[in-house]
């Protein structure tokens, strides 16, 4: 099995029927205790190298640090250390070049690399595993991997958020209908709507930072479960691997995967947000809304209907939300009822977790590329805002300022809207005489509040939709974005 063909790690692809016993394949890592070799089907069934080989860099990094620490405490000598370093460097290059021969018989990324090291440098390779177990090794590898994954996702999320700010700035005064129940409610500015997306995704970015801080603790030193009798110095390894602290309890260090659950939870929430945005884009691009258009490069056509231009990217991200939820549920269920400490169940953490990493990175990237490029049809947005009596609340508020109780004002405006529906006429288009027919509190200044601009401009407090308020929100957003992931 080569690294270019990772699919051959499946039992079927390995040509294993579950019956054969191959003495030659006796696992050298624990051969001593066993009187027969692992059943070939079981060997393939229990292997994880097909999917955990993606942690090879972290595994090698962890081994380098462990070897350096063992040398400092006198368990390895400098000759061993030099050989281990050179061997690991060569193996890393081989893997990166796609020339490493991954073997299902060696079960996972850890034993594959260790066996390759021993094959290259002899006994020093065998000494590397002193004071260490695959249990603390894999827990360390995943945390290192997830630290990078958090950083990569945060970078894409930051790029997406940065791209929203100019879009909001350009459209700080672009008027569209705001909706509740998907019915026209009150006019808002499109910039304000974009800044709502910003808030949602900024929290997602903060959550990634929270998760990264909590997971950046080092399990190494916990060994199998109880720690080790060698005089290890965990602070040396911690520093070399840039962990903030060591895991305080060896049983917990090797067994919990709550950080993976957190990441999958963050991903599920973020995809939920992206899916809501996607839904809006899909609706808005339809002939029924015509609020926006997406550049052709984010769309595909139909093989049968020549007129079609489909918003595939938002639809696909909306669809990927399902797998993000599924991965979270897989991991929650995986961990439930597991007694301390390590159990083989934990090997099942990787596929859902890695899938969530890939899904989050891909979806954020697609949105970071696409959202700043959406084309806004300002005239259509404005016409839709004019259509649905969106300034009715403004008329009611006006009447309250003129002395009516709000419930009475609500009633008056309801009658005016009913009149407008009968005559297909917006409130702003009615004459003063007609309006005064509903209440003689209405005067000529009513038209200041009935216009769309009057309506949005009146909401100029922090968090309001007025263009001036949106511009101030954008200013504050720049500073908030700068410290959202890694507060200084
Ligand atoms: N491949 C294993 C995993 O992913 C590594 C740890 C195995 N440890 C053990 N004692 N079987 O969890």
Coordinates of C-alpha atoms and ligand atoms in Angstrom, one line a residue:
X1 CA 0.0 0.0 0.0
X2 CA 1.5 3.3 -1.0
X3 CA 0.7 6.7 0.2
X4 CA -0.7 7.5 -3.2
X5 CA -3.3 4.8 -2.9
X6 CA -4.7 5.1 0.6
X7 CA -8.0 3.3 -0.4
X8 CA -6.2 0.0 -0.5
X9 CA -6.3 -0.1 3.2
X10 CA -9.9 -1.5 3.3
X11 CA -10.3 -5.2 4.1
X12 CA -11.7 -5.9 0.7
X13 CA -9.1 -4.0 -1.2
X14 CA -6.3 -5.7 0.8
X15 CA -7.6 -8.9 -0.7
X16 CA -8.3 -10.3 2.8
X17 CA -11.0 -12.9 3.3
X18 CA -10.9 -13.1 7.0
X19 CA -9.8 -16.8 7.0
X20 CA -6.1 -16.7 6.3
X21 CA -3.4 -16.7 8.9
X22 CA -0.2 -15.3 7.7
X23 CA 2.6 -16.2 10.1
X24 CA 5.0 -13.9 8.2
X25 CA 2.8 -10.9 9.1
X26 CA 3.0 -11.5 12.9
X27 CA 3.0 -8.1 14.4
X28 CA 6.5 -7.5 15.7
X29 CA 5.3 -4.7 18.0
X30 CA 3.6 -7.1 20.4
X31 CA 4.6 -10.5 19.0
X32 CA 6.1 -11.7 22.2
X33 CA 2.8 -12.3 24.0
X34 CA 1.0 -13.9 21.1
X35 CA 1.1 -17.5 19.9
X36 CA -0.6 -16.9 16.6
X37 CA -0.6 -13.9 14.3
X38 CA -3.5 -11.5 14.0
X39 CA -6.3 -12.8 11.7
X40 CA -5.8 -11.0 8.4
X41 CA -9.3 -9.6 8.3
X42 CA -9.0 -8.4 11.9
X43 CA -5.7 -6.8 11.0
X44 CA -7.3 -4.8 8.2
X45 CA -10.5 -4.2 10.2
X46 CA -8.6 -2.7 13.1
X47 CA -6.2 -0.7 11.1
X48 CA -6.4 3.1 11.0
X49 CA -3.4 3.9 8.8
X50 CA -5.7 4.6 5.8
X51 CA -7.0 7.7 7.5
X52 CA -4.5 8.6 10.3
X53 CA -1.6 8.8 7.9
X54 CA -2.6 12.5 7.5
X55 CA -1.1 13.1 10.9
X56 CA 2.4 12.0 9.9
X57 CA 3.9 15.4 10.3
X58 CA 2.6 15.8 13.9
X59 CA 3.6 12.2 14.7
X60 CA 7.2 12.9 13.5
X61 CA 7.2 16.3 15.4
X62 CA 6.1 14.5 18.6
X63 CA 8.8 11.9 18.2
X64 CA 11.5 14.5 17.6
X65 CA 10.5 16.2 20.8
X66 CA 10.2 13.0 22.8
X67 CA 13.7 11.8 21.6
X68 CA 15.2 15.2 22.5
X69 CA 13.7 14.9 26.0
X70 CA 14.8 11.3 26.5
X71 CA 18.4 12.5 25.6
X72 CA 18.3 15.4 28.1
X73 CA 17.3 13.0 30.9
X74 CA 20.0 10.5 29.8
X75 CA 17.8 7.7 28.6
X76 CA 19.1 8.1 25.0
X77 CA 22.6 9.2 24.1
X78 CA 23.6 11.8 21.5
X79 CA 24.4 9.1 18.9
X80 CA 20.9 7.7 19.2
X81 CA 19.4 11.1 19.0
X82 CA 21.3 12.1 15.8
X83 CA 20.3 8.8 14.2
X84 CA 16.6 9.3 15.2
X85 CA 16.6 12.8 13.9
X86 CA 18.2 11.9 10.6
X87 CA 15.9 8.9 10.2
X88 CA 12.8 10.9 10.9
X89 CA 13.8 13.6 8.5
X90 CA 14.3 11.1 5.8
X91 CA 11.0 9.4 6.5
X92 CA 9.2 12.8 6.4
X93 CA 10.7 13.6 3.0
X94 CA 9.7 10.1 1.7
X95 CA 6.1 10.6 2.8
X96 CA 6.0 14.1 1.4
X97 CA 7.3 12.8 -1.9
X98 CA 4.6 10.1 -1.9
X99 CA 7.2 7.3 -1.8
X100 CA 6.5 5.9 1.6
X101 CA 5.1 2.4 1.7
X102 CA 2.2 2.5 4.2
X103 CA 1.4 -1.0 5.5
X104 CA -2.0 -2.1 6.9
X105 CA -0.1 -4.8 8.8
X106 CA 1.5 -2.0 10.8
X107 CA -2.0 -0.8 11.8
X108 CA -1.5 3.0 12.2
X109 CA 0.6 6.0 11.3
X110 CA 2.6 5.6 14.6
X111 CA 3.7 2.0 14.0
X112 CA 4.3 2.6 10.3
X113 CA 6.8 5.4 11.1
X114 CA 8.4 3.6 14.0
X115 CA 9.0 0.5 11.9
X116 CA 10.4 2.5 9.1
X117 CA 12.7 4.3 11.5
X118 CA 14.0 1.0 13.0
X119 CA 14.5 -0.4 9.5
X120 CA 16.6 2.6 8.7
X121 CA 18.6 3.1 11.9
X122 CA 18.4 -0.1 13.8
X123 CA 18.2 -0.3 17.6
X124 CA 18.0 3.4 18.2
X125 CA 14.6 3.3 16.5
X126 CA 13.5 0.7 18.9
X127 CA 14.6 2.8 21.9
X128 CA 12.5 5.8 20.7
X129 CA 9.3 4.4 22.2
X130 CA 10.8 4.3 25.8
X131 CA 8.5 6.0 28.3
X132 CA 5.8 6.5 25.7
X133 CA 2.7 4.7 24.5
X134 CA 0.7 5.0 21.4
X135 CA -2.1 6.1 23.7
X136 CA -0.4 9.4 24.7
X137 CA 1.3 9.5 21.2
X138 CA -2.0 9.6 19.3
X139 CA -3.6 12.0 21.8
X140 CA -0.7 14.3 21.2
X141 CA -0.8 13.9 17.5
X142 CA -4.5 14.8 17.3
X143 CA -4.1 17.9 19.4
X144 CA -1.2 19.1 17.3
X145 CA -3.2 18.4 14.2
X146 CA -6.3 20.2 15.6
X147 CA -4.2 23.2 16.7
X148 CA -3.2 23.6 13.0
X149 CA -6.7 22.9 11.9
X150 CA -8.1 25.6 14.2
X151 CA -5.5 28.1 12.8
X152 CA -6.3 27.2 9.2
X153 CA -10.0 27.5 9.8
X154 CA -9.5 30.8 11.7
X155 CA -7.5 32.2 8.8
X156 CA -10.3 31.3 6.3
X157 CA -13.0 32.6 8.6
X158 CA -11.0 35.9 9.1
X159 CA -10.6 36.3 5.3
X160 CA -14.4 35.8 4.9
X161 CA -15.1 38.4 7.7
X162 CA -12.7 40.8 6.2
X163 CA -14.4 40.5 2.8
X164 CA -17.8 41.3 4.3
X165 CA -16.7 44.7 5.6
X166 CA -16.2 46.4 2.2
X167 CA -19.5 44.9 1.0
X168 CA -21.3 46.3 4.0
X169 CA -19.6 49.7 3.5
X170 CA -20.6 49.9 -0.1
X171 CA -24.2 49.1 0.8
X172 CA -24.5 50.9 4.0
X173 CA -27.3 53.0 2.5
X174 CA -28.8 50.4 0.1
X175 CA -32.3 49.8 1.1
X176 CA -34.0 46.4 1.1
X177 CA -37.0 44.9 2.9
X178 CA -36.2 43.4 6.2
X179 CA -38.2 40.2 6.9
X180 CA -39.9 38.4 9.7
X181 CA -41.7 35.2 8.9
X182 CA -40.2 35.9 5.4
X183 CA -42.9 38.6 5.1
X184 CA -41.9 42.2 4.4
X185 CA -41.5 43.7 7.9
X186 CA -39.5 47.0 7.9
X187 CA -36.9 48.5 5.6
X188 CA -33.3 47.8 6.5
X189 CA -30.1 48.5 4.8
X190 CA -28.3 45.8 3.0
X191 CA -25.1 46.8 4.8
X192 CA -26.9 46.1 8.0
X193 CA -27.9 42.7 6.8
X194 CA -24.3 41.9 5.8
X195 CA -23.1 43.0 9.3
X196 CA -25.6 40.6 10.8
X197 CA -23.7 37.8 8.9
X198 CA -20.5 39.3 10.2
X199 CA -21.7 39.0 13.8
X200 CA -22.7 35.4 13.4
X201 CA -19.4 34.4 11.8
X202 CA -17.3 36.5 14.3
X203 CA -18.7 34.3 17.1
X204 CA -17.7 31.3 15.1
X205 CA -14.2 32.6 14.9
X206 CA -14.2 33.3 18.7
X207 CA -15.4 29.8 19.3
X208 CA -12.4 28.4 17.3
X209 CA -10.1 30.4 19.5
X210 CA -11.7 29.1 22.7
X211 CA -11.3 25.5 21.4
X212 CA -7.7 26.1 20.5
X213 CA -6.9 27.5 23.9
X214 CA -8.4 24.5 25.6
X215 CA -6.9 21.8 23.4
X216 CA -3.4 23.2 23.5
X217 CA -2.3 21.0 26.4
X218 CA 0.1 18.2 26.1
X219 CA -0.9 14.5 26.8
X220 CA 2.7 13.2 26.2
X221 CA 4.0 11.7 29.4
X222 CA 0.7 10.0 30.3
X223 CA 2.1 6.9 28.5
X224 CA -0.5 4.1 28.3
X225 CA -2.6 5.5 31.2
X226 CA -0.7 5.8 34.4
X227 CA 2.4 7.8 33.5
X228 CA 5.8 6.2 33.2
X229 CA 8.6 5.1 35.6
X230 CA 11.3 6.9 33.6
X231 CA 12.4 10.3 35.0
X232 CA 10.7 12.2 32.1
X233 CA 10.7 15.9 32.0
X234 CA 7.3 16.9 30.5
X235 CA 8.2 20.6 30.5
X236 CA 11.0 20.0 27.9
X237 CA 8.6 18.2 25.5
X238 CA 5.9 20.8 26.2
X239 CA 8.2 23.6 25.2
X240 CA 9.5 21.9 22.1
X241 CA 6.0 21.2 20.9
X242 CA 4.7 24.7 21.9
X243 CA 1.9 23.5 24.2
X244 CA 0.7 26.0 26.7
X245 CA 0.6 23.4 29.5
X246 CA 0.8 19.7 30.1
X247 CA -2.4 17.7 30.7
X248 CA -2.6 17.4 34.5
X249 CA -4.0 13.8 34.7
X250 CA -2.7 10.9 32.8
X251 CA -5.9 9.0 32.7
X252 CA -7.8 12.0 31.3
X253 CA -4.9 12.9 28.9
X254 CA -5.1 9.6 26.9
X255 CA -8.8 9.1 27.0
X256 CA -10.9 12.2 26.4
X257 CA -11.7 13.6 23.0
X258 CA -13.8 16.5 24.2
X259 CA -11.7 18.9 22.2
X260 CA -12.6 17.0 19.0
X261 CA -16.3 17.2 20.0
X262 CA -15.8 20.9 20.5
X263 CA -14.3 21.4 17.1
X264 CA -17.1 19.4 15.5
X265 CA -19.6 21.4 17.5
X266 CA -18.0 24.7 16.3
X267 CA -18.1 23.3 12.7
X268 CA -21.8 22.4 13.0
X269 CA -22.7 25.8 14.3
X270 CA -20.6 27.6 11.7
X271 CA -22.1 25.5 8.9
X272 CA -25.5 26.2 10.3
X273 CA -24.7 29.9 9.9
X274 CA -23.3 29.4 6.4
X275 CA -26.4 27.4 5.5
X276 CA -28.7 30.3 6.6
X277 CA -26.7 32.7 4.5
X278 CA -26.7 30.2 1.6
X279 CA -30.5 29.9 1.8
X280 CA -30.8 33.7 1.5
X281 CA -28.5 33.8 -1.5
X282 CA -30.5 31.0 -3.2
X283 CA -33.8 32.8 -2.5
X284 CA -32.4 36.2 -3.6
X285 CA -31.0 34.9 -6.8
X286 CA -34.4 33.5 -7.9
X287 CA -36.5 35.2 -10.5
X288 CA -39.1 35.8 -7.7
X289 CA -36.7 38.0 -5.7
X290 CA -34.0 39.1 -8.1
X291 CA -32.1 40.9 -5.2
X292 CA -28.6 39.6 -6.2
X293 CA -26.7 37.8 -8.8
X294 CA -23.7 35.5 -8.3
X295 CA -20.8 35.7 -10.7
X296 CA -20.9 32.8 -13.2
X297 CA -17.7 31.2 -11.7
X298 CA -19.7 30.2 -8.6
X299 CA -22.6 28.8 -10.6
X300 CA -23.3 25.9 -12.9
X301 CA -25.8 25.5 -15.8
X302 CA -28.3 22.8 -16.6
X303 CA -27.6 20.0 -19.1
X304 CA -31.2 20.2 -20.3
X305 CA -32.5 23.7 -19.6
X306 CA -30.4 26.2 -21.5
X307 CA -31.7 29.2 -19.5
X308 CA -30.6 27.9 -16.1
X309 CA -27.9 29.4 -13.9
X310 CA -27.8 27.5 -10.6
X311 CA -26.4 28.8 -7.3
X312 CA -24.5 25.5 -6.7
X313 CA -21.9 26.8 -4.2
X314 CA -24.4 28.1 -1.7
X315 CA -26.6 25.0 -2.2
X316 CA -23.7 22.6 -1.6
X317 CA -22.6 24.4 1.5
X318 CA -26.2 24.2 2.8
X319 CA -26.1 20.5 2.0
X320 CA -22.8 20.0 3.8
X321 CA -24.4 21.2 7.0
X322 CA -25.9 17.7 7.3
X323 CA -22.5 15.9 7.4
X324 CA -21.2 18.5 9.9
X325 CA -24.2 17.7 12.2
X326 CA -23.6 14.0 11.6
X327 CA -20.0 14.2 12.6
X328 CA -20.8 15.9 15.9
X329 CA -23.4 13.3 16.7
X330 CA -20.9 10.5 15.8
X331 CA -18.3 11.8 18.2
X332 CA -20.8 12.5 21.0
X333 CA -22.0 9.0 20.7
X334 CA -18.5 7.6 20.4
X335 CA -17.5 9.0 23.7
X336 CA -20.6 8.3 25.7
X337 CA -20.2 5.4 28.2
X338 CA -16.5 4.9 27.6
X339 CA -14.8 4.0 30.9
X340 CA -11.4 5.4 31.7
X341 CA -8.9 5.3 30.2
X342 CA -8.0 4.6 26.5
X343 CA -10.3 2.3 24.6
X344 CA -10.0 1.2 21.0
X345 CA -13.3 3.0 20.3
X346 CA -11.3 6.2 20.3
X347 CA -9.8 5.2 16.9
X348 CA -13.2 6.0 15.5
X349 CA -12.7 9.7 16.4
X350 CA -10.6 10.5 13.3
X351 CA -12.8 10.1 10.3
X352 CA -15.6 12.3 11.6
X353 CA -13.2 14.8 12.9
X354 CA -11.1 15.0 9.7
X355 CA -14.3 15.3 7.7
X356 CA -15.4 18.2 9.8
X357 CA -12.0 19.9 9.3
X358 CA -12.2 19.5 5.5
X359 CA -15.9 20.5 5.4
X360 CA -15.3 23.6 7.5
X361 CA -12.2 24.7 5.5
X362 CA -13.8 24.1 2.2
X363 CA -17.0 25.9 3.0
X364 CA -15.3 28.9 4.5
X365 CA -13.0 29.2 1.6
X366 CA -15.9 29.0 -0.9
X367 CA -17.8 31.7 1.0
X368 CA -14.7 33.9 1.4
X369 CA -14.2 33.8 -2.3
X370 CA -17.9 34.2 -3.2
X371 CA -19.5 36.7 -0.8
X372 CA -17.5 39.8 -1.6
X373 CA -18.3 39.1 -5.3
X374 CA -22.1 39.1 -5.1
X375 CA -23.7 41.6 -7.4
X376 CA -26.5 43.6 -5.7
X377 CA -29.6 44.7 -7.6
X378 CA -30.3 47.9 -5.7
X379 CA -33.3 48.9 -7.7
X380 CA -35.0 45.5 -7.1
X381 CA -34.3 45.6 -3.4
X382 CA -35.7 49.1 -3.1
X383 CA -38.8 48.3 -5.1
X384 CA -39.5 45.3 -2.8
X385 CA -39.1 47.4 0.3
X386 CA -41.6 49.9 -1.2
X387 CA -44.0 47.0 -1.9
X388 CA -45.0 45.6 1.4
X389 CA -46.0 48.6 3.5
X390 CA -42.7 48.4 5.3
X391 CA -43.0 51.8 6.8
X392 CA -46.3 51.1 8.6
X393 CA -44.5 50.9 12.0
X394 CA -43.0 54.3 11.3
X395 CA -46.4 55.8 10.8
X396 CA -47.6 54.2 14.1
X397 CA -44.5 55.6 15.9
X398 CA -45.3 59.0 14.4
X399 CA -48.8 59.0 15.7
X400 CA -47.5 58.0 19.2
X401 CA -45.2 61.1 19.0
X402 CA -48.3 63.1 18.1
X403 CA -50.1 61.9 21.3
X404 CA -51.9 58.7 20.4
X405 CA -51.5 55.5 22.5
X406 CA -49.5 52.9 20.6
X407 CA -52.5 50.4 20.4
X408 CA -54.7 53.2 18.9
X409 CA -52.0 54.2 16.5
X410 CA -51.6 50.5 15.5
X411 CA -55.4 50.4 14.7
X412 CA -55.3 53.6 12.6
X413 CA -52.3 52.4 10.6
X414 CA -54.0 49.0 10.0
X415 CA -57.0 50.9 8.4
X416 CA -54.6 52.9 6.2
X417 CA -52.8 49.7 5.1
X418 CA -56.2 48.1 4.3
X419 CA -57.0 51.1 2.2
X420 CA -53.6 50.8 0.5
X421 CA -54.1 47.2 -0.4
X422 CA -57.6 47.9 -1.9
X423 CA -56.1 50.7 -4.0
X424 CA -52.6 49.2 -4.7
X425 CA -51.0 52.2 -3.1
X426 CA -48.1 52.5 -0.7
X427 CA -48.5 54.7 2.4
X428 CA -46.0 57.2 1.1
X429 CA -48.0 57.6 -2.1
X430 CA -51.2 58.6 -0.4
X431 CA -52.2 62.2 -0.3
X432 CA -52.2 64.1 3.0
X433 CA -56.0 64.4 2.8
X434 CA -56.4 60.6 2.4
X435 CA -54.0 60.0 5.3
X436 CA -55.8 62.6 7.5
X437 CA -59.0 60.7 6.9
X438 CA -57.5 58.0 9.2
X439 CA -56.4 60.4 11.9
X440 CA -56.3 64.2 12.1
X441 CA -53.1 63.9 14.1
X442 CA -51.4 63.4 10.7
X443 CA -49.7 66.5 9.3
X444 CA -47.5 67.3 6.4
X445 CA -44.3 66.2 8.2
X446 CA -45.6 62.6 8.0
X447 CA -43.9 62.1 4.7
X448 CA -40.5 62.4 6.4
X449 CA -41.2 59.1 8.2
X450 CA -43.0 57.3 5.4
X451 CA -40.1 57.4 3.1
X452 CA -37.7 54.4 3.1
X453 CA -34.8 56.7 3.9
X454 CA -36.7 58.4 6.8
X455 CA -37.5 54.9 8.2
X456 CA -33.9 53.6 8.2
X457 CA -32.3 56.9 9.2
X458 CA -34.5 57.0 12.3
X459 CA -32.9 53.9 13.6
X460 CA -29.5 55.4 14.3
X461 CA -28.6 53.9 17.7
X462 CA -26.0 51.3 18.2
X463 CA -27.1 48.1 16.5
X464 CA -29.7 50.0 14.3
X465 CA -30.0 49.9 10.6
X466 CA -29.3 53.6 9.8
X467 CA -26.5 54.0 7.3
X468 CA -24.6 56.1 9.8
X469 CA -25.0 53.4 12.5
X470 CA -23.9 50.7 10.0
X471 CA -20.7 52.7 9.2
X472 CA -19.9 53.0 12.9
X473 CA -20.5 49.3 13.3
X474 CA -18.1 48.6 10.5
X475 CA -15.4 50.7 12.2
X476 CA -15.8 48.9 15.5
X477 CA -15.9 45.6 13.6
X478 CA -12.3 46.0 12.4
X479 CA -10.9 46.2 15.9
X480 CA -13.1 43.4 17.1
X481 CA -12.0 41.2 14.3
X482 CA -8.3 41.8 15.0
X483 CA -8.6 40.3 18.5
X484 CA -11.4 37.7 18.0
X485 CA -9.3 34.6 17.5
X486 CA -6.2 35.3 19.6
X487 CA -6.8 38.1 22.1
X488 CA -3.4 39.6 22.9
Ligands
LIG1 N1 -4.6 3.8 16.2 C1 -4.9 4.0 17.5 C2 -5.9 5.2 17.7 O1 -6.2 5.8 16.8 C3 -3.6 4.4 18.3 C4 -3.6 4.0 19.7 C5 -3.7 2.6 19.9 N2 -3.4 2.1 21.2 C6 -3.7 0.9 21.6 N3 -3.4 0.6 22.7 N4 -4.3 0.1 20.8 O2 -6.5 5.4 18.7

